Amino acid sequence: MTIAGTPGGPESPLLEDIVDGYTDHKGRPARRSTSGCWRSAYFIIGVEVAERFAYSGIQANLINYLTGRLGLSMATAAENVNTWSGTGGLLPLVGAFVADSYLGRYRTIIIASFLYILGLGLLTLSAVLPSPSPSDCQKSNQITSCSPPQLQIILFFFSLYLVAVGQGGHKPCNQAFGADQFDGRNPEECKAKSSFFNWWYFGLCFGTVINYSVLSYIQENLNWGLGFGIPCVVMIAALLLFLLGTRTYRYSVKTDEKSPFVRIGKVFIAAAKNWRTMPSLVATEELAREAPHHQVSQQFKCLNKALLAPDGSKGNGRQCTIDNVEEAKAVLRLFPIWTTCLVYAIAFAQSSTFFTKQGITMDRSIGWGIDIPASSLQGFIGLSIVLIVPIYDRILVPIARTLTRKPSGITMLQRIGTGMFLSAISMVVAALVEMKRLKTAQEHGLVDMPNVTLPMSVWWLLPQYILFGVSDVVTIVGLQEFFYDQVPTELRSVGIALYLSILGVGNFLSSFLISAIEKATGGDGQHSWFNDNLNRAHLDNYYWVLAGLSAVGLSLYLYFAKSYIYNRGSTL
């Protein structure tokens, strides 16, 4: 039967029901009426809710575990958190390569899930092993320092990075596999795919909100072993849910063509070899005749040399086609956008490190003798996303779609740029709030009493968290859709991994900045910007630096976005 809204006449209902390039779980041609779309996406979004709950259950409070249970300094702990998060952001490139070249997305998700569960299990074990009691800790300058046995520390970090490896295979493939359930060539499914990225991020943030509301309290007030064990159980449930949807999924068909990595790599190699080769008149005329049959871009013309034989002709010595060259150009066009978005990722890294440490020094009482965990404020990022996504998807996008005639309302690059602007504003707000916090410490004579709670409500931090949430809705979702949509079809897991690598590299750059500033400001007996005593530190200066970098990054982004040429068939 033909699905409503699909093109085609009544004379070929069976052909219209077949989704070209995809099979069902038994290897038969996939049908629209029985596979894919939201019936499959619900399973995959559910898996993402559980996976994000598990991952954020580790990430949200990690800096407090490192400074408390492991006894690291604040700067060292922040560097470790950023390094781990950065590694977790870059490993998806490896996972995506394995999926797109060898295993396929479905198998990669299953294998990665087992590694994920193993890592979480070992992490729980490291947390329940005996460690020094508070009476065994050494105290100096009113900053408590405790350190468990070296073997326990090694087990902890091994488990932590095993979780990162599992996430590296799971994250890009799960999202790309979810987007694969919608056929971009079908008008109705094309709209649904754009909506999928919004609701995907809604589910992701819903999982983190639940985590920040529950796990942070358990970890800080009850038991770290239980706080790490719950994510392990949830991840097991995620794997079972994913397997439950097996019969409904669409599976992309591997073609007999060469790997896209090989095709694109050959273009760059051939262009480099022919760098000094000048095209002959005959070759130029042949290319001119072929061009109308292909969408030939005028950017990166140097790659057109890959179309030539070493002698300058366009004969049998040529190894690349025009389509191969255009594929390479499409990938190369992504990198200016990728690079200019790194500053956004650096700013975003602060929400799980210094924002949390600031909150610890402030009044977190909500009455009845209850203090909320400082890390739970990160839940307001997810909560603001959960509230805004339905408004954006159901109200703002239809209005914009009516005005612009674009399936997604506004272009992906416009969406990303809006979020980058909001991110810069959030760093300005963060700097102003930190200046207020330091002034409060001075006015009440608490500068040298870091363990005493300041008479300033932790809710002062709320605006910067909410601004991060709003910027996430537009920037992160926009990046997901942009990198999925703009890479060759066979590289869509890699496309998702490229977006994730922005966050990964951003975390590494944040760690580098912290290390450099720590060395520059902490010498000659001075108090560094990241002093363990936050009342002596100057996080406000650091936030102003990030606000300036964000402004520069946004300016460069706008320059490159203005000249960006979308790929043929893009939904924008």
Short mmCIF file of C-alpha atoms in Angstrom, two decimals, residues 65-392:
data_model
loop_
_atom_site.label_atom_id
_atom_site.label_comp_id
_atom_site.label_asym_id
_atom_site.label_seq_id
_atom_site.Cartn_x
_atom_site.Cartn_y
_atom_site.Cartn_z
CA TYR A 65 34.83 12.86 42.67
CA LEU A 66 38.33 13.80 41.50
CA THR A 67 38.79 16.66 43.99
CA GLY A 68 37.12 14.79 46.86
CA ARG A 69 37.59 11.02 46.65
CA LEU A 70 40.85 11.13 44.64
CA GLY A 71 42.24 14.31 46.24
CA LEU A 72 43.25 16.20 43.08
CA SER A 73 43.60 19.99 42.93
CA MET A 74 40.83 21.93 41.19
CA ALA A 75 42.96 22.84 38.14
CA THR A 76 44.26 19.26 37.77
CA ALA A 77 40.76 17.83 38.18
CA ALA A 78 39.36 20.23 35.56
CA GLU A 79 42.14 19.25 33.14
CA ASN A 80 41.36 15.56 33.71
CA VAL A 81 37.64 16.10 33.12
CA ASN A 82 38.33 18.04 29.93
CA THR A 83 40.85 15.45 28.69
CA TRP A 84 38.41 12.60 29.30
CA SER A 85 35.54 14.52 27.68
CA GLY A 86 37.83 15.44 24.79
CA THR A 87 38.82 11.82 24.26
CA GLY A 88 35.16 10.86 24.38
CA GLY A 89 34.49 13.45 21.69
CA LEU A 90 37.25 12.25 19.35
CA LEU A 91 36.81 8.48 19.66
CA PRO A 92 33.52 8.62 17.68
CA LEU A 93 35.69 9.31 14.62
CA VAL A 94 37.23 5.85 15.11
CA GLY A 95 33.87 4.23 15.86
CA ALA A 96 32.29 5.85 12.81
CA PHE A 97 35.14 4.73 10.56
CA VAL A 98 34.78 1.13 11.76
CA ALA A 99 31.00 1.26 11.27
CA ASP A 100 31.01 2.87 7.83
CA SER A 101 33.89 0.77 6.47
CA TYR A 102 33.52 -2.64 8.11
CA LEU A 103 30.86 -3.58 10.66
CA GLY A 104 27.87 -1.40 9.82
CA ARG A 105 26.04 0.79 12.33
CA TYR A 106 23.81 -1.89 13.86
CA ARG A 107 26.65 -4.26 14.80
CA THR A 108 28.88 -1.42 15.98
CA ILE A 109 26.16 -0.21 18.36
CA ILE A 110 25.84 -3.67 19.91
CA ILE A 111 29.61 -4.19 20.37
CA ALA A 112 30.04 -0.64 21.73
CA SER A 113 27.19 -1.23 24.20
CA PHE A 114 28.98 -4.26 25.66
CA LEU A 115 32.19 -2.23 26.10
CA TYR A 116 30.16 0.58 27.65
CA ILE A 117 28.55 -1.80 30.17
CA LEU A 118 31.93 -3.37 31.03
CA GLY A 119 33.46 0.06 31.65
CA LEU A 120 30.59 1.14 33.90
CA GLY A 121 30.78 -2.13 35.82
CA LEU A 122 34.51 -1.71 36.49
CA LEU A 123 33.94 1.94 37.41
CA THR A 124 31.41 0.84 40.02
CA LEU A 125 33.92 -1.70 41.34
CA SER A 126 36.60 0.99 41.71
CA ALA A 127 34.18 3.16 43.70
CA VAL A 128 33.20 0.43 46.19
CA LEU A 129 36.77 -0.67 46.97
CA PRO A 130 37.99 0.46 50.42
CA SER A 131 39.61 3.90 50.47
CA PRO A 132 40.99 6.18 53.22
CA SER A 133 38.46 7.53 55.69
CA PRO A 134 38.25 11.28 56.35
CA SER A 135 40.31 10.85 59.56
CA ASP A 136 43.21 9.52 57.49
CA CYS A 137 43.25 12.56 55.22
CA GLN A 138 45.84 15.27 55.47
CA LYS A 139 44.73 18.86 55.75
CA SER A 140 46.68 21.86 54.57
CA ASN A 141 45.49 25.45 54.18
CA GLN A 142 41.96 24.28 55.02
CA ILE A 143 41.74 22.31 51.75
CA THR A 144 41.08 18.62 52.40
CA SER A 145 43.21 16.16 50.42
CA CYS A 146 42.55 12.41 50.31
CA SER A 147 44.04 9.87 47.95
CA PRO A 148 43.12 6.16 47.63
CA PRO A 149 45.65 3.40 46.76
CA GLN A 150 47.41 3.71 43.39
CA LEU A 151 45.86 0.47 42.08
CA GLN A 152 42.40 1.82 42.75
CA ILE A 153 43.22 5.03 40.89
CA ILE A 154 44.52 3.03 37.90
CA LEU A 155 41.35 0.90 37.85
CA PHE A 156 39.23 4.05 38.02
CA PHE A 157 40.89 5.78 35.06
CA PHE A 158 41.02 2.54 33.01
CA SER A 159 37.28 2.10 33.56
CA LEU A 160 36.63 5.75 32.80
CA TYR A 161 38.38 5.58 29.43
CA LEU A 162 36.75 2.24 28.62
CA VAL A 163 33.43 4.06 28.97
CA ALA A 164 34.78 6.67 26.53
CA VAL A 165 35.68 3.89 24.04
CA GLY A 166 32.18 2.41 24.33
CA GLN A 167 30.62 5.82 23.84
CA GLY A 168 32.91 6.39 20.83
CA GLY A 169 31.26 3.52 18.98
CA HIS A 170 27.75 4.01 20.32
CA LYS A 171 27.17 7.74 19.95
CA PRO A 172 27.75 8.44 16.21
CA CYS A 173 26.24 5.18 15.02
CA ASN A 174 23.09 5.36 17.12
CA GLN A 175 22.24 8.84 15.89
CA ALA A 176 23.12 8.16 12.25
CA PHE A 177 21.19 4.87 12.43
CA GLY A 178 18.19 6.80 13.74
CA ALA A 179 18.37 9.35 10.91
CA ASP A 180 18.69 6.46 8.42
CA GLN A 181 15.13 5.43 9.34
CA PHE A 182 13.85 8.43 7.35
CA ASP A 183 14.13 8.59 3.56
CA GLY A 184 15.29 12.09 2.62
CA ARG A 185 13.99 11.59 -0.94
CA ASN A 186 10.40 11.33 0.30
CA PRO A 187 8.83 14.77 1.06
CA GLU A 188 7.02 13.67 4.22
CA GLU A 189 9.92 11.66 5.60
CA CYS A 190 12.27 14.53 4.76
CA LYS A 191 10.31 16.82 7.09
CA ALA A 192 10.18 14.09 9.70
CA LYS A 193 13.96 13.68 9.54
CA SER A 194 14.51 17.36 10.36
CA SER A 195 12.07 16.97 13.26
CA PHE A 196 13.89 13.80 14.35
CA PHE A 197 17.06 15.74 15.17
CA ASN A 198 15.04 18.08 17.41
CA TRP A 199 13.31 15.25 19.27
CA TRP A 200 16.52 13.26 19.41
CA TYR A 201 18.12 16.08 21.37
CA PHE A 202 14.96 16.41 23.45
CA GLY A 203 15.35 12.75 24.47
CA LEU A 204 19.05 13.18 25.10
CA CYS A 205 18.45 16.10 27.45
CA PHE A 206 15.50 14.40 29.12
CA GLY A 207 17.91 11.65 30.15
CA THR A 208 20.38 14.15 31.58
CA VAL A 209 17.65 16.03 33.50
CA ILE A 210 16.59 12.80 35.22
CA ASN A 211 20.22 12.08 36.02
CA TYR A 212 20.94 15.51 37.52
CA SER A 213 17.78 15.29 39.60
CA VAL A 214 18.54 11.88 41.09
CA LEU A 215 22.10 10.61 40.61
CA SER A 216 23.90 13.75 41.77
CA TYR A 217 22.12 13.55 45.11
CA ILE A 218 22.86 9.82 45.47
CA GLN A 219 26.56 10.29 44.65
CA GLU A 220 27.13 13.20 47.03
CA ASN A 221 24.89 12.15 49.92
CA LEU A 222 24.55 8.37 49.81
CA ASN A 223 27.16 6.31 48.00
CA TRP A 224 29.46 6.69 44.98
CA GLY A 225 29.26 2.96 44.24
CA LEU A 226 25.48 3.15 43.95
CA GLY A 227 25.80 6.38 41.98
CA PHE A 228 28.00 4.64 39.38
CA GLY A 229 26.14 1.31 39.53
CA ILE A 230 22.77 2.73 38.49
CA PRO A 231 24.13 3.98 35.12
CA CYS A 232 25.48 0.47 34.49
CA VAL A 233 22.03 -1.07 35.01
CA VAL A 234 20.42 1.62 32.83
CA MET A 235 22.91 0.91 30.02
CA ILE A 236 22.00 -2.79 30.12
CA ALA A 237 18.36 -1.77 29.72
CA ALA A 238 19.35 0.45 26.76
CA LEU A 239 20.94 -2.50 24.96
CA LEU A 240 17.85 -4.65 25.50
CA LEU A 241 15.60 -1.87 24.19
CA PHE A 242 17.75 -1.48 21.07
CA LEU A 243 17.57 -5.21 20.34
CA LEU A 244 13.80 -5.11 20.84
CA GLY A 245 13.44 -2.81 17.83
CA THR A 246 15.50 -4.99 15.48
CA ARG A 247 12.50 -6.09 13.38
CA THR A 248 11.41 -2.50 12.67
CA TYR A 249 14.73 -1.02 11.53
CA ARG A 250 15.89 -0.15 8.02
CA TYR A 251 19.45 -1.26 7.25
CA SER A 252 21.47 0.56 4.60
CA VAL A 253 22.77 -1.60 1.77
CA LYS A 254 26.53 -1.67 1.27
CA THR A 255 27.44 -0.98 -2.34
CA ASP A 256 30.23 -2.60 -4.35
CA GLU A 257 31.87 0.79 -4.83
CA LYS A 258 35.20 1.57 -3.26
CA SER A 259 35.15 2.88 0.29
CA PRO A 260 34.38 6.62 0.38
CA PHE A 261 37.57 7.05 2.41
CA VAL A 262 39.52 5.51 -0.47
CA ARG A 263 37.72 7.60 -3.10
CA ILE A 264 38.24 10.89 -1.25
CA GLY A 265 41.82 10.00 -0.33
CA LYS A 266 42.65 9.31 -3.98
CA VAL A 267 41.38 12.76 -4.96
CA PHE A 268 43.79 14.50 -2.59
CA ILE A 269 46.69 12.24 -3.62
CA ALA A 270 46.02 12.68 -7.34
CA ALA A 271 45.63 16.45 -6.98
CA ALA A 272 48.94 16.61 -5.08
CA LYS A 273 50.71 14.54 -7.74
CA ASN A 274 49.35 16.75 -10.52
CA TRP A 275 50.07 19.98 -8.66
CA ARG A 276 52.46 21.23 -11.33
CA THR A 277 50.59 19.66 -14.25
CA MET A 278 48.85 22.10 -16.58
CA PRO A 279 45.70 20.84 -18.35
CA SER A 280 45.91 20.51 -22.10
CA LEU A 281 43.41 22.26 -24.37
CA VAL A 282 41.72 18.94 -25.15
CA ALA A 283 41.30 18.13 -21.46
CA THR A 284 39.85 21.56 -20.76
CA GLU A 285 37.29 21.15 -23.56
CA GLU A 286 36.30 17.66 -22.35
CA LEU A 287 35.77 18.92 -18.80
CA ALA A 288 33.63 21.78 -20.10
CA ARG A 289 31.43 19.28 -21.98
CA GLU A 290 31.05 17.05 -18.89
CA ALA A 291 30.36 19.85 -16.42
CA PRO A 292 26.68 20.47 -17.35
CA HIS A 293 25.90 16.85 -16.41
CA HIS A 294 27.34 17.31 -12.89
CA GLN A 295 27.01 19.92 -10.20
CA VAL A 296 30.55 21.29 -10.36
CA SER A 297 31.46 23.78 -7.63
CA GLN A 298 33.88 26.62 -8.19
CA GLN A 299 35.49 26.23 -4.76
CA PHE A 300 38.79 24.42 -4.22
CA LYS A 301 39.59 24.38 -7.94
CA CYS A 302 43.01 22.94 -7.09
CA LEU A 303 41.29 19.56 -6.54
CA ASN A 304 40.20 19.57 -10.19
CA LYS A 305 43.78 18.54 -10.97
CA ALA A 306 42.79 15.06 -9.75
CA LEU A 307 40.82 14.74 -13.02
CA LEU A 308 43.99 14.94 -15.10
CA ALA A 309 46.41 12.28 -16.17
CA PRO A 310 50.05 13.03 -15.27
CA ASP A 311 50.70 14.31 -18.82
CA GLY A 312 47.93 16.93 -18.53
CA SER A 313 45.43 15.04 -20.67
CA LYS A 314 42.11 13.66 -19.50
CA GLY A 315 42.68 10.18 -20.76
CA ASN A 316 43.06 6.69 -19.37
CA GLY A 317 45.63 7.77 -16.81
CA ARG A 318 42.96 9.53 -14.78
CA GLN A 319 42.01 7.82 -11.50
CA CYS A 320 39.20 10.13 -10.27
CA THR A 321 35.81 11.16 -11.63
CA ILE A 322 34.05 14.51 -11.31
CA ASP A 323 31.75 12.97 -8.68
CA ASN A 324 34.81 11.84 -6.66
CA VAL A 325 36.25 15.34 -6.77
CA GLU A 326 32.94 16.89 -5.70
CA GLU A 327 32.77 14.45 -2.78
CA ALA A 328 36.22 15.59 -1.66
CA LYS A 329 35.22 19.24 -2.02
CA ALA A 330 32.09 18.62 0.07
CA VAL A 331 34.20 17.23 2.92
CA LEU A 332 36.77 20.01 2.63
CA ARG A 333 34.04 22.68 2.78
CA LEU A 334 33.07 21.44 6.24
CA PHE A 335 36.36 22.26 7.92
CA PRO A 336 36.09 26.08 8.14
CA ILE A 337 32.71 25.58 9.85
CA TRP A 338 34.16 22.85 12.05
CA THR A 339 37.12 25.03 13.09
CA THR A 340 35.14 28.16 13.89
CA CYS A 341 32.73 26.18 16.11
CA LEU A 342 35.55 25.06 18.41
CA VAL A 343 35.27 28.18 20.59
CA TYR A 344 31.64 27.28 21.26
CA ALA A 345 32.80 23.90 22.55
CA ILE A 346 35.47 25.49 24.78
CA ALA A 347 32.81 27.67 26.43
CA PHE A 348 30.42 24.75 26.82
CA ALA A 349 33.09 22.70 28.64
CA GLN A 350 32.88 25.06 31.63
CA SER A 351 29.39 23.93 32.61
CA SER A 352 30.64 20.60 33.98
CA THR A 353 33.77 21.95 35.65
CA PHE A 354 34.09 25.47 37.02
CA PHE A 355 30.37 26.23 37.12
CA THR A 356 29.98 23.23 39.44
CA LYS A 357 32.88 24.27 41.69
CA GLN A 358 31.42 27.78 41.98
CA GLY A 359 28.11 26.32 43.08
CA ILE A 360 29.76 24.40 45.92
CA THR A 361 30.86 27.68 47.57
CA MET A 362 27.35 29.22 47.42
CA ASP A 363 24.17 28.83 49.46
CA ARG A 364 22.43 25.74 48.06
CA SER A 365 19.68 25.46 50.65
CA ILE A 366 16.13 24.93 49.40
CA GLY A 367 14.54 24.68 52.85
CA TRP A 368 13.84 21.86 55.30
CA GLY A 369 17.58 21.51 55.87
CA ILE A 370 18.15 20.22 52.31
CA ASP A 371 21.07 21.41 50.17
CA ILE A 372 20.89 20.63 46.46
CA PRO A 373 24.06 19.18 44.87
CA ALA A 374 25.98 21.82 42.93
CA SER A 375 26.22 19.52 39.92
CA SER A 376 22.42 19.22 39.76
CA LEU A 377 22.28 22.77 38.37
CA GLN A 378 23.53 21.30 35.10
CA GLY A 379 20.08 19.79 34.88
CA PHE A 380 18.73 23.24 34.06
CA ILE A 381 20.60 23.07 30.75
CA GLY A 382 18.68 19.93 29.90
CA LEU A 383 15.44 21.23 31.42
CA SER A 384 15.53 24.40 29.34
CA ILE A 385 16.15 22.25 26.25
CA VAL A 386 13.25 19.94 27.14
CA LEU A 387 10.96 22.97 27.45
CA ILE A 388 12.20 24.82 24.35
CA VAL A 389 12.44 21.96 21.81
CA PRO A 390 8.64 21.42 21.57
CA ILE A 391 8.13 25.19 21.18
CA TYR A 392 10.84 25.38 18.53
#
